Amino acid sequence: MLTIARKRREAERHKKLDDAFQKADIDGTGKLTKEQMIKCFEVNDVVLPNLEEDIAKLAGKDGLITLSEFKKFTMPTDLCKIEFHDRVFQKVEYDKAENTATGPSAKKDSKAKAEALKQMDRVELAFRKFDANRDGFLSRAEFDEMMKDVEKEQADRIFRACDQAGDGRVSLEEFRNVIQRGKTMMKN
């Protein structure tokens, strides 16, 4: 039997997928084109290997994808992740950049970017994902964007814990320290 929390998370995932589908269905037909579905993944920063090929196989004879097909395809992906840990520490796929690059210089740039990403750890990847202005700090607005699925009171407590210098922003090291403390507490 599923626990209440697990049922709630499952309902939140379904709602998130319903919302993503509705946003992608710009013409309101109740079906998505292959291009709309690909854009849905791009807008949500979810990268999957062979996405175009998999979506092409998913589309019906009319070339369109229904809500139930969309949910079945996206449920095991990061598109439906709702928890803080799931949102921040999404699995990064590196081979996608090589597949979408065109021309020799674009391919070289994609390889360099993929190599740089491989060298970063998951904490730094998460931090950089939400550091929108690339200043090396998470402002309160950037932090709030990262925590948009967390209750405000809890987000406030986490921000205060992260902002160890008390300067109203969170550095990578402050962020790393809080993540490490959380991991240590979960082990005990």
JSON list of C-alpha atoms in Angstrom, two decimals:
[
{"chain": "A", "resi": 1, "resn": "MET", "atom": "CA", "xyz": [0.00, 0.00, 0.00]},
{"chain": "A", "resi": 2, "resn": "LEU", "atom": "CA", "xyz": [1.28, 3.47, -0.94]},
{"chain": "A", "resi": 3, "resn": "THR", "atom": "CA", "xyz": [1.92, 5.93, 1.83]},
{"chain": "A", "resi": 4, "resn": "ILE", "atom": "CA", "xyz": [0.07, 9.23, 1.86]},
{"chain": "A", "resi": 5, "resn": "ALA", "atom": "CA", "xyz": [3.25, 11.15, 1.05]},
{"chain": "A", "resi": 6, "resn": "ARG", "atom": "CA", "xyz": [4.01, 8.88, -1.87]},
{"chain": "A", "resi": 7, "resn": "LYS", "atom": "CA", "xyz": [0.46, 9.27, -3.20]},
{"chain": "A", "resi": 8, "resn": "ARG", "atom": "CA", "xyz": [0.78, 13.02, -2.86]},
{"chain": "A", "resi": 9, "resn": "ARG", "atom": "CA", "xyz": [4.09, 13.07, -4.77]},
{"chain": "A", "resi": 10, "resn": "GLU", "atom": "CA", "xyz": [2.53, 10.92, -7.49]},
{"chain": "A", "resi": 11, "resn": "ALA", "atom": "CA", "xyz": [-0.43, 13.31, -7.77]},
{"chain": "A", "resi": 12, "resn": "GLU", "atom": "CA", "xyz": [1.99, 16.28, -7.93]},
{"chain": "A", "resi": 13, "resn": "ARG", "atom": "CA", "xyz": [3.94, 14.57, -10.72]},
{"chain": "A", "resi": 14, "resn": "HIS", "atom": "CA", "xyz": [0.76, 13.97, -12.71]},
{"chain": "A", "resi": 15, "resn": "LYS", "atom": "CA", "xyz": [-0.31, 17.58, -12.18]},
{"chain": "A", "resi": 16, "resn": "LYS", "atom": "CA", "xyz": [3.10, 18.83, -13.29]},
{"chain": "A", "resi": 17, "resn": "LEU", "atom": "CA", "xyz": [2.87, 16.73, -16.45]},
{"chain": "A", "resi": 18, "resn": "ASP", "atom": "CA", "xyz": [-0.70, 17.94, -17.09]},
{"chain": "A", "resi": 19, "resn": "ASP", "atom": "CA", "xyz": [0.49, 21.54, -16.75]},
{"chain": "A", "resi": 20, "resn": "ALA", "atom": "CA", "xyz": [3.52, 20.96, -19.01]},
{"chain": "A", "resi": 21, "resn": "PHE", "atom": "CA", "xyz": [1.27, 19.36, -21.62]},
{"chain": "A", "resi": 22, "resn": "GLN", "atom": "CA", "xyz": [-1.22, 22.25, -21.48]},
{"chain": "A", "resi": 23, "resn": "LYS", "atom": "CA", "xyz": [1.57, 24.83, -21.86]},
{"chain": "A", "resi": 24, "resn": "ALA", "atom": "CA", "xyz": [3.04, 22.94, -24.82]},
{"chain": "A", "resi": 25, "resn": "ASP", "atom": "CA", "xyz": [-0.38, 22.54, -26.49]},
{"chain": "A", "resi": 26, "resn": "ILE", "atom": "CA", "xyz": [-0.38, 26.12, -27.79]},
{"chain": "A", "resi": 27, "resn": "ASP", "atom": "CA", "xyz": [-3.15, 25.51, -30.33]},
{"chain": "A", "resi": 28, "resn": "GLY", "atom": "CA", "xyz": [-5.43, 23.81, -27.77]},
{"chain": "A", "resi": 29, "resn": "THR", "atom": "CA", "xyz": [-6.06, 20.61, -29.75]},
{"chain": "A", "resi": 30, "resn": "GLY", "atom": "CA", "xyz": [-5.38, 18.26, -26.85]},
{"chain": "A", "resi": 31, "resn": "LYS", "atom": "CA", "xyz": [-2.49, 16.78, -28.83]},
{"chain": "A", "resi": 32, "resn": "LEU", "atom": "CA", "xyz": [1.14, 17.80, -29.30]},
{"chain": "A", "resi": 33, "resn": "THR", "atom": "CA", "xyz": [3.23, 17.84, -32.43]},
{"chain": "A", "resi": 34, "resn": "LYS", "atom": "CA", "xyz": [6.68, 16.32, -32.24]},
{"chain": "A", "resi": 35, "resn": "GLU", "atom": "CA", "xyz": [8.14, 19.84, -32.31]},
{"chain": "A", "resi": 36, "resn": "GLN", "atom": "CA", "xyz": [5.94, 20.99, -29.41]},
{"chain": "A", "resi": 37, "resn": "MET", "atom": "CA", "xyz": [7.00, 18.01, -27.33]},
{"chain": "A", "resi": 38, "resn": "ILE", "atom": "CA", "xyz": [10.69, 18.60, -28.04]},
{"chain": "A", "resi": 39, "resn": "LYS", "atom": "CA", "xyz": [10.25, 22.26, -27.10]},
{"chain": "A", "resi": 40, "resn": "CYS", "atom": "CA", "xyz": [8.55, 21.18, -23.85]},
{"chain": "A", "resi": 41, "resn": "PHE", "atom": "CA", "xyz": [11.71, 19.27, -22.88]},
{"chain": "A", "resi": 42, "resn": "GLU", "atom": "CA", "xyz": [13.95, 22.19, -23.90]},
{"chain": "A", "resi": 43, "resn": "VAL", "atom": "CA", "xyz": [11.92, 24.77, -21.95]},
{"chain": "A", "resi": 44, "resn": "ASN", "atom": "CA", "xyz": [12.12, 22.59, -18.83]},
{"chain": "A", "resi": 45, "resn": "ASP", "atom": "CA", "xyz": [15.88, 22.00, -19.25]},
{"chain": "A", "resi": 46, "resn": "VAL", "atom": "CA", "xyz": [15.46, 18.24, -19.54]},
{"chain": "A", "resi": 47, "resn": "VAL", "atom": "CA", "xyz": [17.93, 16.51, -21.83]},
{"chain": "A", "resi": 48, "resn": "LEU", "atom": "CA", "xyz": [17.43, 12.97, -23.06]},
{"chain": "A", "resi": 49, "resn": "PRO", "atom": "CA", "xyz": [19.58, 11.04, -25.49]},
{"chain": "A", "resi": 50, "resn": "ASN", "atom": "CA", "xyz": [17.83, 10.30, -28.80]},
{"chain": "A", "resi": 51, "resn": "LEU", "atom": "CA", "xyz": [14.86, 12.50, -27.86]},
{"chain": "A", "resi": 52, "resn": "GLU", "atom": "CA", "xyz": [13.84, 13.28, -31.44]},
{"chain": "A", "resi": 53, "resn": "GLU", "atom": "CA", "xyz": [13.96, 9.63, -32.50]},
{"chain": "A", "resi": 54, "resn": "ASP", "atom": "CA", "xyz": [12.01, 8.46, -29.46]},
{"chain": "A", "resi": 55, "resn": "ILE", "atom": "CA", "xyz": [9.34, 11.10, -29.96]},
{"chain": "A", "resi": 56, "resn": "ALA", "atom": "CA", "xyz": [9.05, 10.23, -33.65]},
{"chain": "A", "resi": 57, "resn": "LYS", "atom": "CA", "xyz": [8.31, 6.61, -32.64]},
{"chain": "A", "resi": 58, "resn": "LEU", "atom": "CA", "xyz": [5.80, 7.80, -30.05]},
{"chain": "A", "resi": 59, "resn": "ALA", "atom": "CA", "xyz": [3.73, 9.94, -32.41]},
{"chain": "A", "resi": 60, "resn": "GLY", "atom": "CA", "xyz": [0.64, 8.33, -33.91]},
{"chain": "A", "resi": 61, "resn": "LYS", "atom": "CA", "xyz": [-0.13, 7.99, -37.61]},
{"chain": "A", "resi": 62, "resn": "ASP", "atom": "CA", "xyz": [-1.32, 11.60, -37.59]},
{"chain": "A", "resi": 63, "resn": "GLY", "atom": "CA", "xyz": [2.09, 12.67, -36.19]},
{"chain": "A", "resi": 64, "resn": "LEU", "atom": "CA", "xyz": [0.52, 13.86, -32.92]},
{"chain": "A", "resi": 65, "resn": "ILE", "atom": "CA", "xyz": [0.94, 12.83, -29.29]},
{"chain": "A", "resi": 66, "resn": "THR", "atom": "CA", "xyz": [-1.96, 12.53, -26.85]},
{"chain": "A", "resi": 67, "resn": "LEU", "atom": "CA", "xyz": [-1.85, 13.40, -23.14]},
{"chain": "A", "resi": 68, "resn": "SER", "atom": "CA", "xyz": [-1.76, 9.73, -22.11]},
{"chain": "A", "resi": 69, "resn": "GLU", "atom": "CA", "xyz": [1.12, 9.00, -24.52]},
{"chain": "A", "resi": 70, "resn": "PHE", "atom": "CA", "xyz": [2.90, 12.12, -23.27]},
{"chain": "A", "resi": 71, "resn": "LYS", "atom": "CA", "xyz": [2.54, 11.03, -19.63]},
{"chain": "A", "resi": 72, "resn": "LYS", "atom": "CA", "xyz": [3.63, 7.47, -20.34]},
{"chain": "A", "resi": 73, "resn": "PHE", "atom": "CA", "xyz": [6.77, 8.75, -22.11]},
{"chain": "A", "resi": 74, "resn": "THR", "atom": "CA", "xyz": [7.65, 11.52, -19.64]},
{"chain": "A", "resi": 75, "resn": "MET", "atom": "CA", "xyz": [6.87, 9.84, -16.32]},
{"chain": "A", "resi": 76, "resn": "PRO", "atom": "CA", "xyz": [10.31, 8.21, -15.97]},
{"chain": "A", "resi": 77, "resn": "THR", "atom": "CA", "xyz": [12.10, 11.42, -17.05]},
{"chain": "A", "resi": 78, "resn": "ASP", "atom": "CA", "xyz": [13.15, 14.49, -15.09]},
{"chain": "A", "resi": 79, "resn": "LEU", "atom": "CA", "xyz": [10.26, 16.40, -16.63]},
{"chain": "A", "resi": 80, "resn": "CYS", "atom": "CA", "xyz": [7.99, 15.25, -13.81]},
{"chain": "A", "resi": 81, "resn": "LYS", "atom": "CA", "xyz": [10.40, 15.69, -10.92]},
{"chain": "A", "resi": 82, "resn": "ILE", "atom": "CA", "xyz": [8.90, 17.85, -8.21]},
{"chain": "A", "resi": 83, "resn": "GLU", "atom": "CA", "xyz": [11.00, 17.45, -5.11]},
{"chain": "A", "resi": 84, "resn": "PHE", "atom": "CA", "xyz": [13.81, 19.86, -4.25]},
{"chain": "A", "resi": 85, "resn": "HIS", "atom": "CA", "xyz": [16.46, 17.16, -4.42]},
{"chain": "A", "resi": 86, "resn": "ASP", "atom": "CA", "xyz": [15.10, 15.85, -7.74]},
{"chain": "A", "resi": 87, "resn": "ARG", "atom": "CA", "xyz": [14.93, 19.35, -9.28]},
{"chain": "A", "resi": 88, "resn": "VAL", "atom": "CA", "xyz": [18.40, 20.40, -8.20]},
{"chain": "A", "resi": 89, "resn": "PHE", "atom": "CA", "xyz": [20.28, 17.20, -8.87]},
{"chain": "A", "resi": 90, "resn": "GLN", "atom": "CA", "xyz": [18.86, 16.26, -12.26]},
{"chain": "A", "resi": 91, "resn": "LYS", "atom": "CA", "xyz": [20.87, 13.74, -14.21]},
{"chain": "A", "resi": 92, "resn": "VAL", "atom": "CA", "xyz": [22.92, 15.50, -16.89]},
{"chain": "A", "resi": 93, "resn": "GLU", "atom": "CA", "xyz": [23.26, 13.89, -20.28]},
{"chain": "A", "resi": 94, "resn": "TYR", "atom": "CA", "xyz": [26.39, 14.91, -22.14]},
{"chain": "A", "resi": 95, "resn": "ASP", "atom": "CA", "xyz": [26.09, 13.10, -25.46]},
{"chain": "A", "resi": 96, "resn": "LYS", "atom": "CA", "xyz": [23.04, 15.18, -26.50]},
{"chain": "A", "resi": 97, "resn": "ALA", "atom": "CA", "xyz": [25.19, 18.24, -27.16]},
{"chain": "A", "resi": 98, "resn": "GLU", "atom": "CA", "xyz": [27.28, 16.34, -29.70]},
{"chain": "A", "resi": 99, "resn": "ASN", "atom": "CA", "xyz": [24.20, 15.00, -31.52]},
{"chain": "A", "resi": 100, "resn": "THR", "atom": "CA", "xyz": [22.63, 18.46, -32.01]},
{"chain": "A", "resi": 101, "resn": "ALA", "atom": "CA", "xyz": [25.79, 20.33, -33.02]},
{"chain": "A", "resi": 102, "resn": "THR", "atom": "CA", "xyz": [26.22, 21.28, -36.65]},
{"chain": "A", "resi": 103, "resn": "GLY", "atom": "CA", "xyz": [29.44, 22.07, -38.43]},
{"chain": "A", "resi": 104, "resn": "PRO", "atom": "CA", "xyz": [33.01, 21.55, -37.20]},
{"chain": "A", "resi": 105, "resn": "SER", "atom": "CA", "xyz": [33.20, 24.59, -34.90]},
{"chain": "A", "resi": 106, "resn": "ALA", "atom": "CA", "xyz": [29.81, 23.91, -33.29]},
{"chain": "A", "resi": 107, "resn": "LYS", "atom": "CA", "xyz": [30.83, 20.30, -32.68]},
{"chain": "A", "resi": 108, "resn": "LYS", "atom": "CA", "xyz": [34.11, 21.43, -31.10]},
{"chain": "A", "resi": 109, "resn": "ASP", "atom": "CA", "xyz": [32.27, 23.94, -28.86]},
{"chain": "A", "resi": 110, "resn": "SER", "atom": "CA", "xyz": [29.76, 21.27, -27.80]},
{"chain": "A", "resi": 111, "resn": "LYS", "atom": "CA", "xyz": [32.54, 18.85, -26.92]},
{"chain": "A", "resi": 112, "resn": "ALA", "atom": "CA", "xyz": [34.33, 21.50, -24.87]},
{"chain": "A", "resi": 113, "resn": "LYS", "atom": "CA", "xyz": [31.12, 22.37, -23.02]},
{"chain": "A", "resi": 114, "resn": "ALA", "atom": "CA", "xyz": [30.37, 18.70, -22.35]},
{"chain": "A", "resi": 115, "resn": "GLU", "atom": "CA", "xyz": [33.90, 18.15, -21.05]},
{"chain": "A", "resi": 116, "resn": "ALA", "atom": "CA", "xyz": [33.62, 21.15, -18.71]},
{"chain": "A", "resi": 117, "resn": "LEU", "atom": "CA", "xyz": [30.30, 19.83, -17.37]},
{"chain": "A", "resi": 118, "resn": "LYS", "atom": "CA", "xyz": [31.80, 16.41, -16.74]},
{"chain": "A", "resi": 119, "resn": "GLN", "atom": "CA", "xyz": [34.49, 17.96, -14.57]},
{"chain": "A", "resi": 120, "resn": "MET", "atom": "CA", "xyz": [31.97, 19.71, -12.30]},
{"chain": "A", "resi": 121, "resn": "ASP", "atom": "CA", "xyz": [30.40, 17.84, -9.47]},
{"chain": "A", "resi": 122, "resn": "ARG", "atom": "CA", "xyz": [26.62, 17.63, -9.03]},
{"chain": "A", "resi": 123, "resn": "VAL", "atom": "CA", "xyz": [26.51, 20.36, -6.39]},
{"chain": "A", "resi": 124, "resn": "GLU", "atom": "CA", "xyz": [28.28, 22.84, -8.65]},
{"chain": "A", "resi": 125, "resn": "LEU", "atom": "CA", "xyz": [26.08, 21.87, -11.60]},
{"chain": "A", "resi": 126, "resn": "ALA", "atom": "CA", "xyz": [22.98, 22.55, -9.52]},
{"chain": "A", "resi": 127, "resn": "PHE", "atom": "CA", "xyz": [24.40, 25.84, -8.28]},
{"chain": "A", "resi": 128, "resn": "ARG", "atom": "CA", "xyz": [25.32, 27.03, -11.78]},
{"chain": "A", "resi": 129, "resn": "LYS", "atom": "CA", "xyz": [21.93, 26.04, -13.13]},
{"chain": "A", "resi": 130, "resn": "PHE", "atom": "CA", "xyz": [20.21, 28.55, -10.84]},
{"chain": "A", "resi": 131, "resn": "ASP", "atom": "CA", "xyz": [22.91, 31.26, -10.88]},
{"chain": "A", "resi": 132, "resn": "ALA", "atom": "CA", "xyz": [21.11, 33.06, -13.73]},
{"chain": "A", "resi": 133, "resn": "ASN", "atom": "CA", "xyz": [23.36, 36.14, -13.87]},
{"chain": "A", "resi": 134, "resn": "ARG", "atom": "CA", "xyz": [26.52, 34.03, -13.51]},
{"chain": "A", "resi": 135, "resn": "ASP", "atom": "CA", "xyz": [27.97, 36.21, -10.73]},
{"chain": "A", "resi": 136, "resn": "GLY", "atom": "CA", "xyz": [29.01, 33.24, -8.59]},
{"chain": "A", "resi": 137, "resn": "PHE", "atom": "CA", "xyz": [26.25, 33.78, -6.04]},
{"chain": "A", "resi": 138, "resn": "LEU", "atom": "CA", "xyz": [22.60, 32.85, -5.69]},
{"chain": "A", "resi": 139, "resn": "SER", "atom": "CA", "xyz": [20.61, 36.00, -5.01]},
{"chain": "A", "resi": 140, "resn": "ARG", "atom": "CA", "xyz": [17.41, 35.65, -3.04]},
{"chain": "A", "resi": 141, "resn": "ALA", "atom": "CA", "xyz": [15.42, 35.77, -6.32]},
{"chain": "A", "resi": 142, "resn": "GLU", "atom": "CA", "xyz": [17.58, 33.02, -7.88]},
{"chain": "A", "resi": 143, "resn": "PHE", "atom": "CA", "xyz": [17.30, 30.95, -4.71]},
{"chain": "A", "resi": 144, "resn": "ASP", "atom": "CA", "xyz": [13.51, 31.42, -4.68]},
{"chain": "A", "resi": 145, "resn": "GLU", "atom": "CA", "xyz": [13.37, 30.18, -8.30]},
{"chain": "A", "resi": 146, "resn": "MET", "atom": "CA", "xyz": [15.27, 27.06, -7.25]},
{"chain": "A", "resi": 147, "resn": "MET", "atom": "CA", "xyz": [12.92, 26.57, -4.31]},
{"chain": "A", "resi": 148, "resn": "LYS", "atom": "CA", "xyz": [9.67, 27.37, -6.15]},
{"chain": "A", "resi": 149, "resn": "ASP", "atom": "CA", "xyz": [8.18, 23.97, -5.25]},
{"chain": "A", "resi": 150, "resn": "VAL", "atom": "CA", "xyz": [8.98, 24.34, -1.54]},
{"chain": "A", "resi": 151, "resn": "GLU", "atom": "CA", "xyz": [6.79, 26.13, 1.00]},
{"chain": "A", "resi": 152, "resn": "LYS", "atom": "CA", "xyz": [7.90, 29.73, 1.63]},
{"chain": "A", "resi": 153, "resn": "GLU", "atom": "CA", "xyz": [8.65, 29.18, 5.34]},
{"chain": "A", "resi": 154, "resn": "GLN", "atom": "CA", "xyz": [10.83, 26.18, 4.55]},
{"chain": "A", "resi": 155, "resn": "ALA", "atom": "CA", "xyz": [12.59, 28.06, 1.74]},
{"chain": "A", "resi": 156, "resn": "ASP", "atom": "CA", "xyz": [13.26, 30.95, 4.15]},
{"chain": "A", "resi": 157, "resn": "ARG", "atom": "CA", "xyz": [14.82, 28.57, 6.71]},
{"chain": "A", "resi": 158, "resn": "ILE", "atom": "CA", "xyz": [16.99, 26.94, 4.05]},
{"chain": "A", "resi": 159, "resn": "PHE", "atom": "CA", "xyz": [18.12, 30.33, 2.71]},
{"chain": "A", "resi": 160, "resn": "ARG", "atom": "CA", "xyz": [19.08, 31.51, 6.21]},
{"chain": "A", "resi": 161, "resn": "ALA", "atom": "CA", "xyz": [21.03, 28.27, 6.73]},
{"chain": "A", "resi": 162, "resn": "CYS", "atom": "CA", "xyz": [22.81, 28.71, 3.40]},
{"chain": "A", "resi": 163, "resn": "ASP", "atom": "CA", "xyz": [23.60, 32.42, 3.81]},
{"chain": "A", "resi": 164, "resn": "GLN", "atom": "CA", "xyz": [26.30, 31.85, 6.41]},
{"chain": "A", "resi": 165, "resn": "ALA", "atom": "CA", "xyz": [27.99, 35.20, 5.69]},
{"chain": "A", "resi": 166, "resn": "GLY", "atom": "CA", "xyz": [24.69, 37.03, 6.21]},
{"chain": "A", "resi": 167, "resn": "ASP", "atom": "CA", "xyz": [25.13, 39.08, 3.03]},
{"chain": "A", "resi": 168, "resn": "GLY", "atom": "CA", "xyz": [21.79, 38.18, 1.43]},
{"chain": "A", "resi": 169, "resn": "ARG", "atom": "CA", "xyz": [23.30, 35.85, -1.13]},
{"chain": "A", "resi": 170, "resn": "VAL", "atom": "CA", "xyz": [24.65, 32.31, -1.23]},
{"chain": "A", "resi": 171, "resn": "SER", "atom": "CA", "xyz": [28.08, 31.39, -2.55]},
{"chain": "A", "resi": 172, "resn": "LEU", "atom": "CA", "xyz": [28.96, 28.02, -4.03]},
{"chain": "A", "resi": 173, "resn": "GLU", "atom": "CA", "xyz": [30.87, 27.10, -0.87]},
{"chain": "A", "resi": 174, "resn": "GLU", "atom": "CA", "xyz": [27.97, 28.08, 1.40]},
{"chain": "A", "resi": 175, "resn": "PHE", "atom": "CA", "xyz": [25.64, 26.04, -0.80]},
{"chain": "A", "resi": 176, "resn": "ARG", "atom": "CA", "xyz": [28.06, 23.09, -0.76]},
{"chain": "A", "resi": 177, "resn": "ASN", "atom": "CA", "xyz": [28.35, 23.24, 3.06]},
{"chain": "A", "resi": 178, "resn": "VAL", "atom": "CA", "xyz": [24.57, 23.07, 3.56]},
{"chain": "A", "resi": 179, "resn": "ILE", "atom": "CA", "xyz": [24.23, 20.19, 1.09]},
{"chain": "A", "resi": 180, "resn": "GLN", "atom": "CA", "xyz": [27.03, 18.33, 2.88]},
{"chain": "A", "resi": 181, "resn": "ARG", "atom": "CA", "xyz": [25.39, 18.93, 6.28]},
{"chain": "A", "resi": 182, "resn": "GLY", "atom": "CA", "xyz": [22.12, 17.60, 4.89]},
{"chain": "A", "resi": 183, "resn": "LYS", "atom": "CA", "xyz": [23.82, 14.45, 3.59]},
{"chain": "A", "resi": 184, "resn": "THR", "atom": "CA", "xyz": [25.51, 13.90, 6.97]},
{"chain": "A", "resi": 185, "resn": "MET", "atom": "CA", "xyz": [22.21, 14.32, 8.83]},
{"chain": "A", "resi": 186, "resn": "MET", "atom": "CA", "xyz": [20.47, 11.85, 6.51]},
{"chain": "A", "resi": 187, "resn": "LYS", "atom": "CA", "xyz": [23.15, 9.20, 7.18]},
{"chain": "A", "resi": 188, "resn": "ASN", "atom": "CA", "xyz": [22.63, 9.44, 10.94]}
]
